[in-house]
Structure formats: C-alpha cells, structure tokens
Coordinates of C-alpha atoms in Angstrom, one line a residue:
M632 CA 13.2 -19.1 -33.3
T633 CA 13.5 -19.2 -29.5
F634 CA 15.6 -22.1 -28.1
L635 CA 13.7 -23.9 -25.3
P636 CA 15.3 -26.3 -22.9
K637 CA 13.7 -29.7 -22.4
T638 CA 13.7 -29.5 -18.6
M639 CA 13.2 -26.9 -15.9
R640 CA 13.1 -26.4 -12.1
G641 CA 9.8 -26.3 -10.3
V642 CA 8.4 -26.5 -6.8
I643 CA 5.9 -29.1 -5.6
A644 CA 4.6 -30.3 -2.2
R645 CA 6.0 -33.8 -1.8
T646 CA 3.6 -34.5 1.1
K647 CA 0.8 -32.7 2.9
G648 CA 2.3 -30.6 5.7
G649 CA 4.3 -27.6 6.6
P650 CA 6.6 -25.5 4.5
E651 CA 9.3 -28.2 4.8
A652 CA 7.1 -30.3 2.5
L653 CA 8.1 -28.2 -0.5
S654 CA 10.7 -29.5 -2.8
V655 CA 12.5 -28.1 -5.9
D656 CA 12.6 -30.8 -8.6
T657 CA 13.2 -31.2 -12.3
F658 CA 10.3 -31.3 -14.7
P659 CA 9.7 -31.3 -18.5
V660 CA 9.1 -27.9 -19.9
P661 CA 5.4 -27.9 -20.7
E662 CA 4.1 -27.4 -24.2
P663 CA 1.3 -24.9 -24.9
R664 CA -2.0 -26.4 -26.1
P665 CA -4.4 -24.5 -28.5
G666 CA -5.3 -21.2 -26.9
E667 CA -2.3 -21.3 -24.5
V668 CA 1.1 -19.6 -24.4
L669 CA 4.3 -20.7 -22.8
I670 CA 5.9 -18.1 -20.5
K671 CA 9.5 -17.9 -19.5
V672 CA 8.8 -17.0 -15.9
V673 CA 10.8 -14.2 -14.3
Y674 CA 8.8 -13.9 -11.1
A675 CA 6.0 -15.9 -9.5
G676 CA 3.6 -14.6 -6.9
V677 CA 3.0 -16.5 -3.6
C678 CA -0.7 -16.8 -2.6
R679 CA -2.6 -18.3 0.3
P680 CA -4.3 -20.9 -1.9
D681 CA -0.8 -22.2 -2.5
I682 CA -0.5 -22.8 1.2
M683 CA -3.9 -24.5 1.3
Q684 CA -2.8 -26.8 -1.5
R685 CA 0.5 -27.7 0.3
R686 CA -1.5 -28.5 3.4
G687 CA -3.8 -30.7 1.5
I688 CA -6.9 -28.6 2.2
F689 CA -7.4 -27.7 -1.5
S690 CA -6.6 -29.9 -4.4
P691 CA -5.6 -28.7 -7.8
P692 CA -8.5 -28.6 -10.3
P693 CA -8.6 -31.5 -12.9
G694 CA -5.8 -31.1 -15.5
A695 CA -3.8 -28.5 -13.5
S696 CA -0.1 -28.9 -12.9
E697 CA 1.1 -30.4 -9.6
I698 CA 3.6 -27.5 -9.5
L699 CA 2.4 -24.8 -7.1
G700 CA 1.7 -21.2 -8.2
L701 CA -1.2 -19.3 -9.6
E702 CA 0.3 -16.1 -10.9
V703 CA 3.5 -15.2 -12.8
A704 CA 5.1 -12.5 -14.9
G705 CA 7.5 -13.1 -17.7
T706 CA 7.9 -13.3 -21.5
V707 CA 5.9 -15.3 -24.0
V708 CA 8.3 -17.7 -25.7
A709 CA 5.8 -19.9 -27.6
C710 CA 2.2 -19.8 -28.7
G711 CA -0.2 -22.6 -29.2
A712 CA -2.7 -22.7 -32.1
E713 CA -5.6 -20.3 -32.0
V714 CA -3.7 -17.6 -30.0
H715 CA -4.3 -14.2 -31.8
D716 CA -3.8 -11.4 -29.2
L717 CA -0.3 -12.4 -28.0
K718 CA 3.0 -13.1 -29.8
V719 CA 6.5 -14.3 -28.8
G720 CA 8.3 -11.6 -27.0
N721 CA 5.3 -10.1 -25.3
R722 CA 5.8 -9.3 -21.6
V723 CA 2.8 -10.5 -19.6
A724 CA 1.4 -11.2 -16.2
A725 CA -0.8 -14.3 -16.1
L726 CA -3.3 -16.0 -13.9
L727 CA -2.7 -19.8 -13.9
S728 CA -4.6 -22.9 -12.9
G729 CA -1.2 -24.0 -11.4
G730 CA 2.4 -24.4 -12.4
G731 CA 3.7 -20.9 -11.5
Y732 CA 6.6 -21.8 -9.2
A733 CA 8.8 -22.8 -12.1
Q734 CA 11.1 -21.5 -14.8
Y735 CA 8.4 -22.0 -17.5
A736 CA 4.6 -22.1 -17.2
V737 CA 1.7 -22.4 -19.6
A738 CA -1.2 -20.0 -19.4
D739 CA -4.6 -19.5 -21.1
A740 CA -3.9 -16.6 -23.4
R741 CA -7.2 -15.1 -22.4
C742 CA -5.9 -14.8 -18.8
C743 CA -2.8 -12.8 -19.7
L744 CA -2.3 -9.1 -19.3
K745 CA 0.3 -7.2 -21.2
L746 CA 2.7 -5.3 -18.9
P747 CA 3.0 -1.6 -18.9
G748 CA 6.4 -0.4 -20.0
F749 CA 7.3 1.2 -16.7
L750 CA 6.4 -1.8 -14.5
G751 CA 8.8 -4.8 -14.2
E752 CA 8.0 -8.5 -13.8
R753 CA 8.8 -8.3 -10.1
E754 CA 5.9 -6.0 -9.4
C755 CA 3.5 -7.5 -12.0
A756 CA 3.8 -11.0 -10.7
A757 CA 2.1 -9.9 -7.6
L758 CA -1.0 -8.6 -9.4
P759 CA -3.1 -11.3 -11.2
E760 CA -4.6 -13.3 -8.4
A761 CA -5.3 -10.2 -6.3
L762 CA -6.8 -8.3 -9.2
F763 CA -9.0 -11.1 -10.4
T764 CA -10.1 -11.9 -6.8
I765 CA -10.8 -8.4 -5.6
W766 CA -12.5 -7.2 -8.8
H767 CA -15.0 -10.1 -8.7
N768 CA -15.6 -10.2 -5.0
L769 CA -15.5 -6.6 -4.0
F770 CA -17.0 -4.9 -7.1
E771 CA -19.1 -7.6 -8.8
L772 CA -20.4 -9.5 -5.8
G773 CA -20.1 -6.8 -3.2
R774 CA -21.2 -4.0 -5.6
L775 CA -19.0 -1.4 -3.9
S776 CA -19.5 2.0 -5.5
C777 CA -18.5 5.6 -5.1
G778 CA -19.6 7.2 -1.8
E779 CA -20.0 3.9 0.0
A780 CA -17.9 2.6 2.9
V781 CA -16.1 -0.8 3.1
L782 CA -14.4 -2.8 5.9
I783 CA -11.5 -4.8 4.6
H784 CA -10.1 -7.4 6.9
G785 CA -6.4 -8.4 6.4
G786 CA -5.6 -5.0 5.0
A787 CA -1.9 -5.6 4.9
S788 CA -2.2 -8.8 2.8
G789 CA -1.6 -9.0 -0.9
N790 CA -5.4 -8.9 -1.6
G791 CA -5.9 -6.3 1.1
T792 CA -3.4 -3.8 -0.2
I793 CA -5.0 -4.1 -3.7
A794 CA -8.5 -3.9 -2.3
I795 CA -7.7 -0.7 -0.4
Q796 CA -6.2 1.0 -3.5
L797 CA -9.1 0.0 -5.7
A798 CA -11.8 1.1 -3.2
N799 CA -10.0 4.4 -2.7
A800 CA -9.7 4.9 -6.4
I801 CA -13.4 4.7 -7.0
G802 CA -14.2 7.1 -4.1
A803 CA -15.2 4.7 -1.3
T804 CA -14.3 5.3 2.3
V805 CA -12.1 2.5 3.6
F806 CA -11.8 0.9 7.0
A807 CA -9.2 -1.9 7.2
T808 CA -7.8 -4.1 10.0
A809 CA -4.2 -4.9 10.6
G810 CA -2.3 -6.6 13.4
T811 CA 0.2 -3.9 14.3
K812 CA 0.4 -0.1 14.5
E813 CA 3.2 -0.2 11.9
K814 CA 1.0 -2.0 9.4
A815 CA -1.9 0.3 10.2
T816 CA 0.3 3.4 9.5
F817 CA 1.3 1.9 6.1
L818 CA -2.4 1.2 5.2
H819 CA -3.2 4.9 6.0
K820 CA -0.5 6.0 3.6
L821 CA -2.0 3.5 1.0
G822 CA -5.4 5.3 1.1
C823 CA -7.2 3.7 4.1
A824 CA -9.1 6.5 5.9
H825 CA -9.6 4.4 9.0
P826 CA -6.9 1.8 9.7
I827 CA -7.8 -0.4 12.8
V828 CA -5.3 -2.3 14.9
Y829 CA -7.5 -5.3 15.7
R830 CA -5.4 -6.4 18.7
D831 CA -6.1 -3.0 20.4
Q832 CA -9.3 -1.7 18.9
D833 CA -12.8 -3.2 18.3
F834 CA -13.6 -2.6 14.7
V835 CA -17.4 -2.6 15.3
S836 CA -16.9 0.3 17.8
V837 CA -14.6 2.2 15.5
I838 CA -17.1 2.0 12.6
G839 CA -20.0 2.9 14.9
E840 CA -18.3 6.0 16.1
A841 CA -17.4 7.1 12.6
R842 CA -20.6 6.0 10.8
G843 CA -23.4 5.6 13.4
E844 CA -26.2 3.3 12.3
R845 CA -25.2 3.7 8.7
G846 CA -22.4 1.2 9.4
V847 CA -20.4 0.1 6.3
D848 CA -21.9 -1.0 3.0
V849 CA -19.6 -3.9 2.4
V850 CA -17.4 -6.2 4.5
L851 CA -14.6 -8.1 2.7
D852 CA -13.8 -10.9 5.2
I853 CA -11.0 -13.5 5.3
V854 CA -11.4 -14.6 8.9
G855 CA -14.9 -16.2 9.3
G856 CA -15.5 -17.9 12.7
S857 CA -16.1 -15.4 15.5
Y858 CA -15.7 -12.5 13.2
M859 CA -19.0 -13.2 11.3
P860 CA -21.5 -11.8 13.9
R861 CA -19.3 -8.8 14.5
N862 CA -19.1 -8.2 10.7
L863 CA -22.9 -8.2 10.5
A864 CA -23.0 -5.8 13.4
A865 CA -20.7 -3.4 11.5
L866 CA -22.9 -3.5 8.3
G867 CA -25.6 -1.0 7.8
P868 CA -29.0 -1.6 6.2
G869 CA -28.8 -3.3 2.8
G870 CA -25.1 -4.2 3.5
R871 CA -23.2 -6.9 1.6
H872 CA -20.9 -9.4 3.3
V873 CA -18.3 -11.1 1.1
S874 CA -16.2 -14.0 2.4
L875 CA -12.8 -14.6 0.7
A876 CA -11.4 -17.1 3.1
F877 CA -11.9 -18.6 6.6
M878 CA -8.6 -18.3 8.4
E879 CA -10.2 -18.8 11.8
S880 CA -13.0 -21.2 10.8
A881 CA -15.6 -21.9 8.1
N882 CA -18.0 -23.2 10.8
I883 CA -20.1 -20.1 11.8
T884 CA -22.9 -19.6 14.3
L885 CA -25.0 -16.4 13.8
D886 CA -28.3 -14.9 14.6
F887 CA -30.0 -14.8 11.2
T888 CA -32.6 -12.3 12.3
V889 CA -29.9 -9.7 12.0
V890 CA -29.6 -10.6 8.3
M891 CA -33.3 -10.3 7.9
R892 CA -33.7 -7.1 9.9
K893 CA -31.0 -5.3 8.0
S894 CA -31.8 -6.9 4.6
L895 CA -28.2 -8.1 4.3
T896 CA -26.6 -10.1 1.5
L897 CA -24.2 -12.8 2.4
T898 CA -22.0 -14.1 -0.5
S899 CA -18.7 -15.8 -1.2
S900 CA -16.5 -16.9 -4.0
T901 CA -13.2 -18.6 -4.7
L902 CA -11.2 -18.0 -7.9
R903 CA -9.3 -21.2 -8.7
P904 CA -12.2 -23.6 -9.5
K905 CA -13.9 -21.1 -11.9
S906 CA -14.0 -22.1 -15.5
A907 CA -11.6 -20.8 -18.1
D908 CA -14.4 -18.9 -19.8
E909 CA -15.3 -17.2 -16.5
K910 CA -11.7 -16.2 -15.8
A911 CA -11.4 -14.9 -19.4
R912 CA -14.5 -12.8 -18.7
L913 CA -13.0 -11.4 -15.6
K914 CA -9.8 -10.6 -17.5
R915 CA -11.8 -8.6 -20.0
A916 CA -13.4 -6.7 -17.2
L917 CA -10.0 -6.0 -15.6
E918 CA -8.7 -4.6 -18.9
R919 CA -11.7 -2.2 -19.0
H920 CA -12.0 -1.1 -15.4
V921 CA -8.8 -1.9 -13.5
W922 CA -5.7 -2.2 -15.7
P923 CA -5.9 1.5 -16.7
L924 CA -5.4 2.3 -13.0
V925 CA -2.3 0.1 -13.0
E926 CA -1.0 1.7 -16.2
T927 CA -1.4 5.2 -14.7
G928 CA 0.2 4.2 -11.4
R929 CA -2.9 4.7 -9.3
V930 CA -2.8 1.1 -8.3
R931 CA 0.6 -0.5 -7.5
P932 CA 1.5 -3.8 -6.1
V933 CA 3.2 -3.8 -2.7
I934 CA 6.2 -6.1 -2.5
H935 CA 7.2 -7.3 1.0
A936 CA 10.0 -9.7 -0.1
E937 CA 11.7 -11.3 -3.0
L938 CA 13.2 -14.7 -2.6
P939 CA 14.8 -17.2 -5.0
L940 CA 12.7 -20.2 -6.1
A941 CA 14.7 -22.5 -3.9
E942 CA 13.4 -20.6 -0.9
A943 CA 9.7 -21.1 -1.6
A944 CA 9.4 -22.7 1.9
E945 CA 10.5 -19.5 3.5
A946 CA 8.0 -17.6 1.4
H947 CA 5.2 -19.8 2.8
R948 CA 6.5 -19.4 6.3
I949 CA 6.3 -15.6 6.0
L950 CA 2.7 -15.7 4.8
E951 CA 1.6 -18.2 7.4
A952 CA 3.1 -16.0 10.2
S953 CA 1.3 -13.0 8.6
E954 CA 4.6 -11.1 8.7
Q955 CA 4.2 -9.5 5.3
V956 CA 2.8 -6.2 4.1
G957 CA 1.7 -6.9 0.5
K958 CA 3.1 -9.8 -1.5
V959 CA 6.0 -12.2 -1.5
V960 CA 7.4 -13.1 -4.9
L961 CA 9.8 -15.8 -6.1
R962 CA 12.6 -15.1 -8.5
C963 CA 12.5 -18.0 -11.0

C-alpha cells in the first residue's frame, strides 16, 4: 500500500496580477473521486492559459482546483472507484482541469496517457495540453491533410513546436512565424519548410511568392487583431482559419467579402471549458492518431527550461516575454 502524506505544496495566484502574484502554499492532498486517479507529480507543464488565469482573464471552470496547472506527468498512486484502464504504479501524462502546479494532482482517468518507456516525465509533462489543443484545432476543425499547406503563428511556442511536427508528419507543407532568426533556424530543423521572421518579413508576401494564388489551406493563429485580415489574405480558396488565442486583441475588423469570395471558414476553440466526455473523446483520438508518433519518436516535446516549483513566477515571466522555444516545465 502506498503511503500518502496529508499535505502537499502547490502554487496559486493570491491576487490578479503579474508573476509576483503567484505563491507557494500548503494544501491537503486531494482524494480521487470515482473515475479519477491521484498522480504523484514529477513535472508540470506551464501553459499560457495559466497566465490568463493568474491575470484574472480566465476563471477556473466550476469544481476545478484553485491551484494552477493543466498538464502533468508522474506516477499513479491511488485510483478512485470505476477506474479500469489504470493501476497504481502506472507512469502517465495527464490533462487536468486544474491543480497541476503541485506535488499531487487528481486527473480524470480518461484523460491520462501511459508514458512510453524511453520518455521521461520531464518531456511528457510538456505534451498533454499541446497535443489535445493541436489535434482538435488543426486536424479536426482545420481539417489539415496530406499535401496541403499551413501557416502556424507562434511556431516557437509549445503549441507551435508540436503543430509543426504533426503537420510535417502527415505530409503538409509548413510555414511558421517566429520572432528571431535563431528561432526560425530551429523551426526549420524541426520540419518547417518556410520559417518566417515576422519582424523582418511579411508572411503574406512570403506565402504569395511560394504558393501564388493557392495560398495556404489552413492558418493556425494566436495573435488576432491586425493579423486577421493578413491571415485571410494568405489563405487560398476554401481555406480554413483557426484561432487559438488573441495575444494582440480579440476585437477584429475585417472585410467579410474576402471570406465570401474565397469561401473561407473561420472557427475557433478553447480546451479548458470542454466537458470531461469531450476531453475523453479527444484522448481516444490521440491514442489512435498521435500517440504512436510520440512512441516512435517522430513527435517529441521541445523543452526550453526546467525550473523548481518555487520558481513558477519565473516560468510565467519567460512565457510572457516570449523568450522560450518550446515548453517550460516545473519540477514538483
């Protein structure tokens, strides 16, 4: 029988504000409810939705932990009733509704992925949120397929590095933006055929020179604002525009005749508010279509930095400054 402590360390935002609002406190170790497992967390991934929660822009969904963190990797140490596919001792990566920046976290067993033997918790903690997000948005909503072309904004982000690898794996041509030449060089090595330094190059012109009126078939956007009309200009006939975030602005002005003339599709989605059943469906799709690419090493997480749990504020600062290539993880 596994001995479990009564308390643990975890990170919350004491107030709405900057990274300094984060605080490491002591909390009771949670108990798994039916259908849930308790995970002894080894590493937790740091995601932009964590920053939005800290700022007070997004609130946790009803019933979610006040502790930040949407993805972890570790070992199952307890199972609630009605858990059949996992057992104590399994190493897993898990998508959470919250509670990841802690020494222990509960997860819906249906949202846990068993770790390949050759990958450690450090790498796998960086996978769940990106895999769930990119699979649903780029492939289910965006319908990206072999032989098509995609523009990925924020290519050096955690989501971006996964999106590039998955798009490349299915045989799509990848254009991706990055803020520096160094990041663009890294993206090229990752499988991006056309890395674009957005401070020096106009991505609409680059795509036009490479593709002509065909443009790209899908745009995966995180910027919004002034990027939206330019994204639509980069899309070809029948193109699909998928918004993941609005780092510049969610208030957008555009000429909708462009949408009509090109027969474009505009769509968007966010992961955290989705129902547990929908997340479980996405996990099953990942097991069929994406996890085999992880198990064979064709898709690998990119880790920019590893920090101790007590330095969660520094992790947030790195993301907010867009210094990272890939993910930042917390050692719990």
